Amino acid sequence: MRVAVLGTGIMGAPIARNLAAAGHEVRAWNRSADKAQALADDGVEPAGDIAGAVRGADVVITMLADAPAVEAVAGEALAAMDGAVLVQLSTIGPEATARVAEQAKAAGVPFVDAPVLGTKQPAEQGKLSVLASGPEDVRDRVQPLFDVIGAKTQWLGEAGAGSRLKLVLNTWLLALTEGLAEAIALAEALDVDPQTFLDTIDGGPMGAPYANLKGKLMMEGDFPPSFPLELALKDGRLALAAAAEQGLRLGALEAIVEQMNRAVEAGHGRADMAATIHASRA
Ligand SMILES: NC(=O)c1ccc[n+]([C@@H]2O[C@H](COP(=O)([O-])OP(=O)(O)OC[C@H]3O[C@@H](n4cnc5c(N)ncnc54)[C@H](OP(=O)(O)O)[C@@H]3O)[C@@H](O)[C@H]2O)c1
């Protein structure tokens, strides 16, 4: 298939690379052109502009930071698409997803909402979990691409269902990460070896592979970005907004967003989300 990938950051770059390696004809566009250029050696053709990337494509993928980026880029892409499906992989929440679905409808373009679960390494390994939703008649067209980028695809219903599940998952993820950060910060303050805490929960019902993974980063103070903290904060805010829309108040998530915001304001926004521990250390 001819595929355009718009946005080649932490997630978009390996997705484009894997699609090209699987034999698809991939063109990529990125706001900072150097990131798309860097994919040329991996069989991905860099495009200088959005229209050039999407022209002649069968499927156009967006993998961008947030809703404003997706709405702006999709708007430009839709105007140049002819017969392609728009597949939106970024995490932008249900409200913005509904707006992009409207943009696509107005342009006569089928729209698939497909945020992904999994971070940098699963993206590199083609092992993401794809939370797909959209019209039944285009599912067979996009499934071969999902089979390349993901280990699993769930078709969840009409467009928007994927984005709703994604916010539920990230509410859990943020709670897990912040809980871990505070347990480790408390261990440090009480002169308890944080590794002893991790060893104690390991393998039991309170343990989680994620605790070992992110706990190591927190203890070592080294935060190479898999999932940048500023994007985790964005997702916390999206979940709070979606909850408020339903008359629901999520007090713990509000506090987590506050903590993450403090760490972002202290300059850790581009570090991995595990860097939220900075807000809990005295
Ligand atoms: N990383 C993860 O673990 C993970 C996992 C699941 C889902 N996600 C979601 O996937 C999306 C992408 O995440 P990522 O980790 O790949 O982020 P990233 O590395 O920060 O990449 C963000 C991308 O968005 C582009 N961008 C930002 N603002 C833009 C704008 N106004 N106009 C055009 N392009 C813009 C950036 O372009 P520049 O290069 O020019 O800045 C870059 O290509 C996000 O919605 C994120 O929440 C991430």
Short mmCIF file of C-alpha atoms and ligand atoms in Angstrom, two decimals:
data_model
loop_
_atom_site.label_atom_id
_atom_site.label_comp_id
_atom_site.label_asym_id
_atom_site.label_seq_id
_atom_site.Cartn_x
_atom_site.Cartn_y
_atom_site.Cartn_z
CA MET A 1 0.00 0.00 0.00
CA ARG A 2 1.02 3.63 -0.40
CA VAL A 3 1.09 5.08 3.08
CA ALA A 4 1.74 8.63 4.30
CA VAL A 5 2.95 9.04 7.88
CA LEU A 6 2.47 12.57 9.21
CA GLY A 7 4.57 13.04 12.34
CA THR A 8 7.79 11.12 12.86
CA GLY A 9 8.56 11.68 16.53
CA ILE A 10 9.26 8.95 19.09
CA MET A 11 6.29 6.87 17.89
CA GLY A 12 5.81 7.95 14.27
CA ALA A 13 9.40 7.24 13.20
CA PRO A 14 9.46 3.51 14.11
CA ILE A 15 5.92 3.11 12.75
CA ALA A 16 7.03 4.53 9.38
CA ARG A 17 10.19 2.40 9.41
CA ASN A 18 8.30 -0.81 10.15
CA LEU A 19 5.70 -0.15 7.46
CA ALA A 20 8.48 0.40 4.90
CA ALA A 21 10.31 -2.73 6.08
CA ALA A 22 7.09 -4.71 5.57
CA GLY A 23 7.07 -3.69 1.90
CA HIS A 24 4.67 -0.76 1.91
CA GLU A 25 5.53 2.39 -0.03
CA VAL A 26 5.93 4.95 2.75
CA ARG A 27 6.25 8.72 2.55
CA ALA A 28 6.79 10.71 5.72
CA TRP A 29 6.35 14.34 6.66
CA ASN A 30 7.43 15.97 9.92
CA ARG A 31 7.23 19.61 11.03
CA SER A 32 10.98 19.60 11.75
CA ALA A 33 12.13 18.18 8.42
CA ASP A 34 15.31 16.57 9.77
CA LYS A 35 13.33 13.83 11.54
CA ALA A 36 11.65 12.74 8.30
CA GLN A 37 14.95 13.03 6.41
CA ALA A 38 16.57 10.68 8.93
CA LEU A 39 14.26 7.89 7.76
CA ALA A 40 15.48 7.94 4.16
CA ASP A 41 18.06 5.21 4.83
CA ASP A 42 15.26 2.98 6.09
CA GLY A 43 13.33 3.09 2.84
CA VAL A 44 10.97 5.89 3.85
CA GLU A 45 10.66 8.74 1.36
CA PRO A 46 10.77 12.12 3.13
CA ALA A 47 8.23 14.66 1.89
CA GLY A 48 8.81 18.41 2.09
CA ASP A 49 5.16 19.25 2.70
CA ILE A 50 1.93 17.63 3.82
CA ALA A 51 0.26 17.74 0.40
CA GLY A 52 3.30 16.09 -1.16
CA ALA A 53 3.25 13.34 1.48
CA VAL A 54 -0.42 12.42 1.06
CA ARG A 55 -0.81 12.77 -2.71
CA GLY A 56 -1.60 9.32 -4.18
CA ALA A 57 -1.65 7.63 -0.77
CA ASP A 58 -4.09 4.82 0.06
CA VAL A 59 -3.83 5.47 3.79
CA VAL A 60 -2.77 8.61 5.66
CA ILE A 61 -1.58 8.17 9.25
CA THR A 62 -1.32 10.99 11.80
CA MET A 63 0.99 10.48 14.81
CA LEU A 64 1.35 13.94 16.33
CA ALA A 65 1.71 15.42 19.80
CA ASP A 66 -1.77 16.71 20.56
CA ALA A 67 -5.19 17.79 19.31
CA PRO A 68 -4.20 21.22 17.90
CA ALA A 69 -1.39 19.58 15.91
CA VAL A 70 -3.67 16.84 14.59
CA GLU A 71 -6.47 19.23 13.67
CA ALA A 72 -4.11 21.56 11.81
CA VAL A 73 -2.21 18.81 9.99
CA ALA A 74 -5.30 16.71 9.20
CA GLY A 75 -7.01 19.82 7.82
CA GLU A 76 -4.19 20.33 5.33
CA ALA A 77 -3.92 16.62 4.53
CA LEU A 78 -7.65 16.15 3.90
CA ALA A 79 -7.61 18.89 1.30
CA ALA A 80 -4.99 16.97 -0.70
CA MET A 81 -6.26 13.39 -0.17
CA ASP A 82 -7.97 11.54 -2.96
CA GLY A 83 -9.50 8.17 -2.13
CA ALA A 84 -7.37 7.59 0.99
CA VAL A 85 -8.46 6.59 4.50
CA LEU A 86 -7.39 8.83 7.39
CA VAL A 87 -6.03 6.81 10.34
CA GLN A 88 -5.50 8.90 13.47
CA LEU A 89 -3.10 7.24 15.96
CA SER A 90 -2.25 10.16 18.30
CA THR A 91 -3.88 10.51 21.73
CA ILE A 92 -6.25 13.48 21.45
CA GLY A 93 -9.32 12.46 23.47
CA PRO A 94 -12.93 11.97 22.34
CA GLU A 95 -13.85 15.64 21.84
CA ALA A 96 -11.06 16.44 19.38
CA THR A 97 -11.59 13.03 17.77
CA ALA A 98 -15.19 14.00 17.05
CA ARG A 99 -13.96 17.25 15.48
CA VAL A 100 -11.44 15.43 13.27
CA ALA A 101 -14.15 12.93 12.29
CA GLU A 102 -16.29 15.91 11.21
CA GLN A 103 -13.38 17.40 9.24
CA ALA A 104 -12.94 14.03 7.48
CA LYS A 105 -16.66 13.66 6.81
CA ALA A 106 -16.81 17.12 5.26
CA ALA A 107 -13.93 16.11 2.97
CA GLY A 108 -15.61 12.78 2.11
CA VAL A 109 -12.75 10.81 3.65
CA PRO A 110 -13.30 7.63 5.72
CA PHE A 111 -11.91 8.09 9.24
CA VAL A 112 -10.43 5.53 11.61
CA ASP A 113 -9.72 6.51 15.22
CA ALA A 114 -6.89 4.25 16.38
CA PRO A 115 -4.83 5.40 19.35
CA VAL A 116 -2.20 2.92 20.44
CA LEU A 117 -1.15 1.35 23.69
CA GLY A 118 2.58 0.79 24.10
CA THR A 119 5.59 3.02 24.09
CA LYS A 120 8.86 3.53 22.15
CA GLN A 121 10.18 -0.03 22.36
CA PRO A 122 6.92 -1.79 21.42
CA ALA A 123 6.61 0.72 18.55
CA GLU A 124 10.12 -0.26 17.35
CA GLN A 125 9.26 -3.95 17.68
CA GLY A 126 5.88 -3.63 15.92
CA LYS A 127 4.18 -4.77 19.12
CA LEU A 128 1.77 -1.95 19.86
CA SER A 129 -1.82 -2.62 20.82
CA VAL A 130 -4.12 -0.84 18.39
CA LEU A 131 -7.39 0.48 19.82
CA ALA A 132 -9.25 0.81 16.55
CA SER A 133 -12.69 2.19 15.82
CA GLY A 134 -14.33 3.31 12.61
CA PRO A 135 -16.51 2.27 9.70
CA GLU A 136 -16.69 -1.47 9.01
CA ASP A 137 -16.16 -1.09 5.27
CA VAL A 138 -12.60 0.24 5.63
CA ARG A 139 -11.37 -2.13 8.33
CA ASP A 140 -9.98 -4.71 5.89
CA ARG A 141 -8.08 -1.91 4.11
CA VAL A 142 -6.22 -0.72 7.18
CA GLN A 143 -5.85 -4.01 9.08
CA PRO A 144 -2.68 -5.07 7.16
CA LEU A 145 -1.00 -1.87 8.41
CA PHE A 146 -2.15 -2.47 11.98
CA ASP A 147 -0.74 -6.01 11.70
CA VAL A 148 2.67 -4.46 10.99
CA ILE A 149 2.71 -1.85 13.73
CA GLY A 150 0.87 -3.84 16.38
CA ALA A 151 0.78 -7.26 17.99
CA LYS A 152 -2.93 -6.89 18.60
CA THR A 153 -5.83 -4.87 17.17
CA GLN A 154 -9.13 -4.44 18.97
CA TRP A 155 -12.02 -3.14 16.86
CA LEU A 156 -14.16 -1.31 19.37
CA GLY A 157 -17.04 0.18 17.40
CA GLU A 158 -17.69 3.55 15.80
CA ALA A 159 -14.89 6.13 15.58
CA GLY A 160 -14.34 7.62 19.03
CA ALA A 161 -14.53 4.31 20.93
CA GLY A 162 -10.75 3.86 20.63
CA SER A 163 -10.04 7.31 22.03
CA ARG A 164 -12.41 6.75 24.95
CA LEU A 165 -10.69 3.48 25.91
CA LYS A 166 -7.28 5.15 25.53
CA LEU A 167 -8.18 7.73 28.20
CA VAL A 168 -9.30 4.97 30.56
CA LEU A 169 -5.99 3.14 30.02
CA ASN A 170 -3.90 6.26 30.55
CA THR A 171 -5.81 7.15 33.73
CA TRP A 172 -4.60 3.80 35.05
CA LEU A 173 -1.09 4.35 33.68
CA LEU A 174 -0.76 7.77 35.30
CA ALA A 175 -1.99 6.43 38.65
CA LEU A 176 0.50 3.55 38.44
CA THR A 177 3.40 5.86 37.60
CA GLU A 178 2.61 8.53 40.18
CA GLY A 179 1.96 5.91 42.88
CA LEU A 180 5.32 4.34 42.09
CA ALA A 181 7.07 7.72 42.15
CA GLU A 182 5.63 8.60 45.55
CA ALA A 183 6.39 5.17 47.05
CA ILE A 184 10.00 5.47 45.89
CA ALA A 185 10.29 9.09 47.09
CA LEU A 186 8.91 8.04 50.50
CA ALA A 187 11.28 5.06 50.65
CA GLU A 188 14.23 7.38 50.00
CA ALA A 189 13.03 9.81 52.69
CA LEU A 190 12.50 7.03 55.27
CA ASP A 191 15.88 5.46 54.58
CA VAL A 192 14.26 2.35 53.06
CA ASP A 193 16.14 1.00 50.05
CA PRO A 194 13.71 1.54 47.11
CA GLN A 195 15.01 -1.71 45.59
CA THR A 196 13.83 -3.55 48.72
CA PHE A 197 10.35 -2.09 48.13
CA LEU A 198 10.43 -3.30 44.50
CA ASP A 199 11.75 -6.73 45.52
CA THR A 200 9.00 -7.04 48.13
CA ILE A 201 6.15 -6.49 45.64
CA ASP A 202 7.83 -8.40 42.79
CA GLY A 203 5.91 -11.50 41.72
CA GLY A 204 3.03 -10.86 44.12
CA PRO A 205 -0.42 -9.38 43.44
CA MET A 206 0.87 -5.84 44.12
CA GLY A 207 3.80 -6.23 41.77
CA ALA A 208 3.83 -5.03 38.16
CA PRO A 209 6.49 -5.36 35.46
CA TYR A 210 5.96 -1.65 34.98
CA ALA A 211 7.15 -0.96 38.55
CA ASN A 212 10.50 -2.62 37.83
CA LEU A 213 10.86 -0.84 34.49
CA LYS A 214 10.03 2.70 35.62
CA GLY A 215 11.30 2.18 39.18
CA LYS A 216 14.80 1.58 37.81
CA LEU A 217 14.71 4.92 35.95
CA MET A 218 13.47 6.70 39.06
CA MET A 219 16.20 5.21 41.26
CA GLU A 220 18.94 5.91 38.73
CA GLY A 221 17.64 9.40 37.92
CA ASP A 222 18.05 8.75 34.21
CA PHE A 223 14.98 9.46 32.09
CA PRO A 224 15.53 8.80 28.36
CA PRO A 225 12.12 9.61 26.90
CA SER A 226 9.87 6.71 25.91
CA PHE A 227 6.73 8.59 26.77
CA PRO A 228 7.52 12.27 27.41
CA LEU A 229 6.13 13.62 30.69
CA GLU A 230 4.50 16.59 28.91
CA LEU A 231 2.42 14.16 26.82
CA ALA A 232 1.41 12.17 29.92
CA LEU A 233 0.28 15.46 31.49
CA LYS A 234 -1.72 16.21 28.33
CA ASP A 235 -3.46 12.83 28.68
CA GLY A 236 -4.25 13.44 32.37
CA ARG A 237 -5.90 16.70 31.39
CA LEU A 238 -7.80 15.02 28.55
CA ALA A 239 -9.13 12.38 30.97
CA LEU A 240 -10.17 15.05 33.49
CA ALA A 241 -11.98 16.98 30.77
CA ALA A 242 -13.76 13.84 29.55
CA ALA A 243 -14.74 12.99 33.14
CA ALA A 244 -16.02 16.50 33.80
CA GLU A 245 -18.09 16.29 30.64
CA GLN A 246 -19.91 13.36 32.31
CA GLY A 247 -20.25 15.17 35.65
CA LEU A 248 -17.50 13.06 37.20
CA ARG A 249 -14.75 14.38 39.46
CA LEU A 250 -11.56 12.31 39.61
CA GLY A 251 -9.77 13.68 42.67
CA ALA A 252 -6.69 11.46 42.53
CA LEU A 253 -6.15 12.22 38.86
CA GLU A 254 -6.44 15.94 39.61
CA ALA A 255 -3.64 15.60 42.15
CA ILE A 256 -1.53 13.55 39.71
CA VAL A 257 -1.95 16.21 37.03
CA GLU A 258 -0.84 18.82 39.55
CA GLN A 259 2.29 16.82 40.45
CA MET A 260 3.14 16.15 36.81
CA ASN A 261 2.62 19.81 36.00
CA ARG A 262 5.09 20.78 38.74
CA ALA A 263 7.71 18.45 37.26
CA VAL A 264 7.05 19.83 33.76
CA GLU A 265 7.35 23.40 35.04
CA ALA A 266 10.65 22.45 36.65
CA GLY A 267 11.92 21.62 33.15
CA HIS A 268 11.31 17.86 32.86
CA GLY A 269 8.59 17.91 30.19
CA ARG A 270 10.67 16.17 27.51
CA ALA A 271 12.03 13.56 29.93
CA ASP A 272 10.27 10.23 30.32
CA MET A 273 7.10 10.35 32.43
CA ALA A 274 9.00 8.58 35.23
CA ALA A 275 10.62 12.00 35.82
CA THR A 276 7.42 12.99 37.62
CA ILE A 277 9.28 11.76 40.72
CA HIS A 278 11.08 15.14 40.71
CA ALA A 279 7.85 16.70 42.03
CA SER A 280 7.78 14.31 45.00
CA ARG A 281 11.38 14.66 46.15
CA ALA A 282 12.03 17.21 48.86
N1 LIG B 1 5.59 7.95 23.37
C1 LIG B 1 4.69 7.09 23.81
O1 LIG B 1 4.96 6.22 24.63
C2 LIG B 1 3.27 7.13 23.31
C3 LIG B 1 2.49 5.97 23.45
C4 LIG B 1 1.17 5.97 22.99
C5 LIG B 1 0.65 7.12 22.44
N2 LIG B 1 1.43 8.24 22.33
C6 LIG B 1 0.82 9.43 21.72
O2 LIG B 1 1.29 9.48 20.39
C7 LIG B 1 1.43 10.85 19.98
C8 LIG B 1 2.87 11.11 19.52
O3 LIG B 1 3.72 10.84 20.62
P1 LIG B 1 5.32 10.80 20.49
O4 LIG B 1 5.78 10.12 21.72
O5 LIG B 1 5.73 10.30 19.15
O6 LIG B 1 5.63 12.36 20.64
P2 LIG B 1 6.88 13.23 20.14
O7 LIG B 1 8.09 12.40 19.99
O8 LIG B 1 6.90 14.41 21.03
O9 LIG B 1 6.42 13.67 18.68
C9 LIG B 1 5.40 14.61 18.50
C10 LIG B 1 5.23 14.88 17.03
O10 LIG B 1 4.23 15.89 16.85
C11 LIG B 1 4.78 16.93 16.04
N3 LIG B 1 4.13 18.20 16.36
C12 LIG B 1 3.98 18.76 17.58
N4 LIG B 1 3.28 19.91 17.48
C13 LIG B 1 3.02 20.09 16.16
C14 LIG B 1 2.32 21.07 15.43
N5 LIG B 1 1.76 22.12 16.03
N6 LIG B 1 2.22 20.93 14.08
C15 LIG B 1 2.77 19.87 13.47
N7 LIG B 1 3.44 18.88 14.12
C16 LIG B 1 3.55 18.99 15.45
C17 LIG B 1 6.26 16.92 16.35
O11 LIG B 1 6.97 17.60 15.35
P3 LIG B 1 8.46 18.18 15.67
O12 LIG B 1 9.38 17.01 15.50
O13 LIG B 1 8.66 19.24 14.66
O14 LIG B 1 8.43 18.70 17.07
C18 LIG B 1 6.50 15.40 16.34
O15 LIG B 1 6.50 14.89 15.03
C19 LIG B 1 0.98 11.68 21.17
O16 LIG B 1 -0.37 12.02 21.05
C20 LIG B 1 1.21 10.75 22.34
O17 LIG B 1 0.40 11.08 23.45
C21 LIG B 1 2.73 8.27 22.74
#
